[in-house]
Coordinates of C-alpha atoms and ligand atoms in Angstrom, one line a residue:
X1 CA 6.5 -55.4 15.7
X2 CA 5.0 -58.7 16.5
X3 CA 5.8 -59.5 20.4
X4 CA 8.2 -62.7 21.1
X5 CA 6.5 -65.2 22.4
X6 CA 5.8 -66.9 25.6
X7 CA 7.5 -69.9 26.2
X8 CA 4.8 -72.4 27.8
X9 CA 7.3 -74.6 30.3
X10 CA 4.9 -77.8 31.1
X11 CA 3.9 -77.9 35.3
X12 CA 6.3 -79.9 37.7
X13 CA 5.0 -83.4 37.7
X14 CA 5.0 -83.6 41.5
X15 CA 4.3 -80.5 43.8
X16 CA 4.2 -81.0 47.5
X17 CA 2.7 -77.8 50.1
X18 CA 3.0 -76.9 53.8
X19 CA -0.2 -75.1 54.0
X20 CA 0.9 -73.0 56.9
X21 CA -0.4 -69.6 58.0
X22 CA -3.8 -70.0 58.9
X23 CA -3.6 -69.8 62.2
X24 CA -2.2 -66.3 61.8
X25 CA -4.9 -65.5 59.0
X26 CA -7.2 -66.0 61.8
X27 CA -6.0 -63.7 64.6
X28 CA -5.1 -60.8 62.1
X29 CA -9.0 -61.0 62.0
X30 CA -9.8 -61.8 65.3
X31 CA -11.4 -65.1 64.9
X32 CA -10.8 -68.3 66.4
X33 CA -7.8 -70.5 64.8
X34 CA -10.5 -72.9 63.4
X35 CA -11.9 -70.2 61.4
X36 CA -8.2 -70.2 59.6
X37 CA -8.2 -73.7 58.9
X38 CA -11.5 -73.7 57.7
X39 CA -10.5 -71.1 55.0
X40 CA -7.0 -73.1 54.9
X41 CA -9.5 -75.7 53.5
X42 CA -11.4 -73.8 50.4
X43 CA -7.7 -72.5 49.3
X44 CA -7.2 -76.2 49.1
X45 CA -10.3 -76.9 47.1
X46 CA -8.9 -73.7 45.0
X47 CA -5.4 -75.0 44.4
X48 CA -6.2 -78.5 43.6
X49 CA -8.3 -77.4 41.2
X50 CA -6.1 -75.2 39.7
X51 CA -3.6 -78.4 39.6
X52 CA -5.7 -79.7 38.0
X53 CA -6.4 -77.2 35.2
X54 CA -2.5 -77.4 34.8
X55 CA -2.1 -81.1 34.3
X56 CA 0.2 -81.5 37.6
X57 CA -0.1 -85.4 38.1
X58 CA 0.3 -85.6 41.7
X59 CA -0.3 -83.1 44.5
X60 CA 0.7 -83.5 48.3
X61 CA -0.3 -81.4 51.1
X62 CA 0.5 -81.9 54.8
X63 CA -3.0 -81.4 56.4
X64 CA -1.5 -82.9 60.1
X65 CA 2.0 -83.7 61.0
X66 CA 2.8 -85.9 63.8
X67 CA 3.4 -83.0 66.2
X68 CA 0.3 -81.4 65.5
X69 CA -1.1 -83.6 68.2
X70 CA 0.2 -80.9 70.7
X71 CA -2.2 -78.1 69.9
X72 CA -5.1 -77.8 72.1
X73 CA -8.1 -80.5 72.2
X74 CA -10.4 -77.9 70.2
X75 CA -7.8 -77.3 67.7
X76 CA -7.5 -80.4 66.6
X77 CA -11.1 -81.9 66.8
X78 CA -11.7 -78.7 63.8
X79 CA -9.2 -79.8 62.1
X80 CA -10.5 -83.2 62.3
X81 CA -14.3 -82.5 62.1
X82 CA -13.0 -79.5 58.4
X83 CA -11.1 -83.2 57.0
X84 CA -14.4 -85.4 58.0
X85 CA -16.2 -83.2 56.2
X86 CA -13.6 -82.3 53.1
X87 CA -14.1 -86.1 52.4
X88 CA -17.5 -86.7 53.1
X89 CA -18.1 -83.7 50.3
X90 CA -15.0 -85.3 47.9
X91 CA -16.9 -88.7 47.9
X92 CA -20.1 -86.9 47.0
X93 CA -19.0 -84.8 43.9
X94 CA -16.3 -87.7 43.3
X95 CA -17.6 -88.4 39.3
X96 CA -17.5 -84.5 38.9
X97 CA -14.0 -83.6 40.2
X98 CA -11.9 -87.2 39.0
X99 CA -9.8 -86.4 41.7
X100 CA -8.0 -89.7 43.2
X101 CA -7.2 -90.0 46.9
X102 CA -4.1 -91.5 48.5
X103 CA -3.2 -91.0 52.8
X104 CA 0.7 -91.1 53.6
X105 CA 1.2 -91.5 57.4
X106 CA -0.3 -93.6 60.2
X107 CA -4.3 -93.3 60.0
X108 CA -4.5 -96.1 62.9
X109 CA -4.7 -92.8 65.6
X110 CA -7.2 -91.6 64.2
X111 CA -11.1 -91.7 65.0
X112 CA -12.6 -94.8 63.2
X113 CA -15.2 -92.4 61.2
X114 CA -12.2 -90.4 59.9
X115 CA -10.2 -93.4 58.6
X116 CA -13.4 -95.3 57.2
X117 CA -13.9 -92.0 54.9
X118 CA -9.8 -92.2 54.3
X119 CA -10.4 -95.7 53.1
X120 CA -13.8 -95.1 50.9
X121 CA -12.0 -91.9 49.4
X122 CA -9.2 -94.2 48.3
X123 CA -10.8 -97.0 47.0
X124 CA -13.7 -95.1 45.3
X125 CA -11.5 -93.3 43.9
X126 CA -9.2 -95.5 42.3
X127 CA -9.9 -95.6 39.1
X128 CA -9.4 -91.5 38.3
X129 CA -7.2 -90.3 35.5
X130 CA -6.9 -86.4 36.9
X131 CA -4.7 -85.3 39.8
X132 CA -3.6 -87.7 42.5
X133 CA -3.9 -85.9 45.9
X134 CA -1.6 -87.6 49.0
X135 CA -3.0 -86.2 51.8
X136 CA -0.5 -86.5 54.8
X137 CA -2.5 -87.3 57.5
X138 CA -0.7 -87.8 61.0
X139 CA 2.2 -87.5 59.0
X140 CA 5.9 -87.2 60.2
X141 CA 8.8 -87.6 57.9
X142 CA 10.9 -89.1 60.5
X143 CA 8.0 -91.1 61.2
X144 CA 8.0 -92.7 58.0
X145 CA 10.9 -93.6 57.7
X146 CA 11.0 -95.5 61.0
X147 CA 8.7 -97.2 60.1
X148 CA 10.1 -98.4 56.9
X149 CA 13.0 -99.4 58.7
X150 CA 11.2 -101.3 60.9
X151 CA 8.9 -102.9 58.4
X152 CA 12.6 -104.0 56.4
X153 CA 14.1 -105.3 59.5
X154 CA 10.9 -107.9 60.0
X155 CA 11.7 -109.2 56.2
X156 CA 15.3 -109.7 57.3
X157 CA 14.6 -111.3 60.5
X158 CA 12.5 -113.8 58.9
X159 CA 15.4 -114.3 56.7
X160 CA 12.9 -112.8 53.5
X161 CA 15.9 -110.1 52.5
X162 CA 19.9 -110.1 53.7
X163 CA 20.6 -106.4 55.4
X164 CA 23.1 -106.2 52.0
X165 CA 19.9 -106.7 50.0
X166 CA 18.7 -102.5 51.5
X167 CA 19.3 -100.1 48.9
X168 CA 17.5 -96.8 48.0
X169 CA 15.2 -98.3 45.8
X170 CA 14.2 -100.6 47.9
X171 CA 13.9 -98.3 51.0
X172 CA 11.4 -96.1 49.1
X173 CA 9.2 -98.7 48.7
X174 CA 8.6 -99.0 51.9
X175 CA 7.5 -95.1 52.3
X176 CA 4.0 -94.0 51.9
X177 CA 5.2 -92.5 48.6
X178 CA 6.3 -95.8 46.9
X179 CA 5.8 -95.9 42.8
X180 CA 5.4 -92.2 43.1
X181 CA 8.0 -89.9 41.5
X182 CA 10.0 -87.3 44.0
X183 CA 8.3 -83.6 44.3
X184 CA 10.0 -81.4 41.9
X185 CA 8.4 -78.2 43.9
X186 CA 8.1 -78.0 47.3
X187 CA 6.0 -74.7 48.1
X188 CA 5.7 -73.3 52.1
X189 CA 3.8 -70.2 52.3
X190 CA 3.6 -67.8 55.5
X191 CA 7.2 -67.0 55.4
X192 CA 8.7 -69.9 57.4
X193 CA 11.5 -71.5 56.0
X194 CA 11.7 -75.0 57.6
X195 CA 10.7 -77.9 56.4
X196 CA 9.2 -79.8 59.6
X197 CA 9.6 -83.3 59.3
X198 CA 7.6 -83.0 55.6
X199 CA 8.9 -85.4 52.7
X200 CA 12.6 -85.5 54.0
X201 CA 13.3 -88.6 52.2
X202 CA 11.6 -87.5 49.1
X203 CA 12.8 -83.9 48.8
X204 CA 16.5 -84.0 48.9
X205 CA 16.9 -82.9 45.2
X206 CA 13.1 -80.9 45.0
X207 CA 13.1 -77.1 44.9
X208 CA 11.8 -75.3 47.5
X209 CA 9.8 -72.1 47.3
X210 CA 9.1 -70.3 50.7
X211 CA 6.8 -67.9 50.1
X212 CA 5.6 -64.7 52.6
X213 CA 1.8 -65.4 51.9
X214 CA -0.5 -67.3 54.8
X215 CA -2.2 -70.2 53.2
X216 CA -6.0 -69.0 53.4
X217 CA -4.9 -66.1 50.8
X218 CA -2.7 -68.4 49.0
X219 CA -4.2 -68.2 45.2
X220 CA -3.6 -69.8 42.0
X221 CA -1.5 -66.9 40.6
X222 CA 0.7 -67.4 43.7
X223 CA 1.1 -70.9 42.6
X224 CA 1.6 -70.0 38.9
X225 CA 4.4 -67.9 40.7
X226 CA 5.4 -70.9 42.0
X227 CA 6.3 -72.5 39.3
X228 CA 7.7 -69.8 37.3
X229 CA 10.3 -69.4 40.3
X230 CA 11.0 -73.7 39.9
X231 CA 11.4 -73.1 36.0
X232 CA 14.1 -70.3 36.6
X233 CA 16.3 -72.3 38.7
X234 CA 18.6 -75.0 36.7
X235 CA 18.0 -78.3 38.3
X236 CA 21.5 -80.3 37.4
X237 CA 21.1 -83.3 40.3
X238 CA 24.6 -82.4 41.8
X239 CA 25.9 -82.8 38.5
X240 CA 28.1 -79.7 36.4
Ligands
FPP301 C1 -0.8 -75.0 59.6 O1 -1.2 -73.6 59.9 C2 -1.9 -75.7 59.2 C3 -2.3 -76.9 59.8 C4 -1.6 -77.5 60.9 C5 -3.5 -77.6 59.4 C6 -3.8 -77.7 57.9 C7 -5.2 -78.0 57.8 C8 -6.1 -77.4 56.9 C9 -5.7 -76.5 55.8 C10 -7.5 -77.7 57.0 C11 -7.9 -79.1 56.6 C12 -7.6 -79.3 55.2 C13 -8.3 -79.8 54.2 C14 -7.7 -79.9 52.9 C15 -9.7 -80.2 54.4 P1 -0.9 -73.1 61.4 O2 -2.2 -73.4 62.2 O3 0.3 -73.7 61.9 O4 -0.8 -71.6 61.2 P2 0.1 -70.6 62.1 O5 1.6 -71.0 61.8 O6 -0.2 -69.3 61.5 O7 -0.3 -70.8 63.5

């Protein structure tokens, strides 16, 4: 008897990822935190990839939040020096990978080294067909959209836009994310189910998958997981 068969369902359009876990990954080994992010950063390279393969158009991973400032100096100078280097590597294999770069949050805090590569990334990249990758950098939902607000209360005051003139399409485009569709899938390994401050604007209607895997072993079947949990769900936008 011939089997049915499988249904192909196309990839969410937009998928967003709290890598989390890798500071755990590291201890349950006994190595320094830095070590976790470090592998936090090939299982990056891994799932874009796989994004990639899958035709998923746009790809957004918080890398550093806003409160991430908090952890100790050493911490955060290897995350830093693991993101100078993911870049520095992205420009150089840039015409093999056709990966384009975008940075949501505010890149002014950090070094001038790291936001020169942010900048070269982004414009070199431009022109690339393949996966778009937002990297939130110093990112903080909140964040954003304080600043938004404070970016639309400017236009009013120099008498540019009447408050009445503020609606929801015009908020979102002044968010990082402006021109680019809502997340469909929002994916947190390492079994935490919050959402700290990540995308709150833009993920009010996305499905969320928490999953109990630490990011460094997160793998491209766990993502094809993913998105077989987002296809089982109905998504009806709050209507019957
Ligand atoms: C959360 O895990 C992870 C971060 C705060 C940093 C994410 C950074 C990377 C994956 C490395 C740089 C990325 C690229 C793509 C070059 P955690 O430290 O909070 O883990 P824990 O909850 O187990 O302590």
């Amino acid at each position: 008897m011939a089997s049915p068969k499988k249904e192909i369902l196309p990839p969410p359009r937009h998928i967003a990822i709290i890598m989390d876990g890798n500071g755990r990954w590291a201890k349950k080994r006994g190595l320094p935190r830095t070590a976790g992010h470090a592998a936090g950063a090939e299982t990056f390279r891994r799932i874009a990839n796989h994004c990639r393969k899958l035709g998923v158009q746009y790809l957004t991973v918080y890398a550093f939040s806003t409160e991430n400032w908090k952890r100790s100096q050493e911490e955060v100078s290897g995350i830093m020096k693991l993101l100078g280097r993911y870049l520095q590597e992205a420009l150089e294999d840039m015409e093999k990978n056709h990966v384009r770069f975008r940075f949501w949050g505010d890149l002014s805090k950090l070094s001038p080294e790291l936001q020169q590569l942010c900048l070269a990334a982004q414009s070199r990249s431009g022109g690339y067909q393949d996966v778009q990758v937002h990297f939130c950098l110093n990112y903080g939902g909140r964040d954003e959209i304080v600043h938004a607000a404070r970016a639309l209360a400017e236009q009013v005051r120099q008498g540019a836009l009447k408050p009445g003139d503020i609606d929801e399409a015009l908020f979102s485009q002044y968010l990082y994310s402006a021109n680019v569709p809502d997340p469909e899938l929002v994916i947190r390994p390492s079994g935490e189910m919050r959402t700290s401050n990540f995308l709150p604007w833009q993920s009010v209607y996305s499905e969320f998958v928490f999953m109990n895997v630490l990011w460094p072993d997160f793998s491209p079947q766990d993502l094809d997981e993913a998105i077989a949990e987002y296809h089982r769900r109905s998504r009806r936008f709050g209507g019957a």
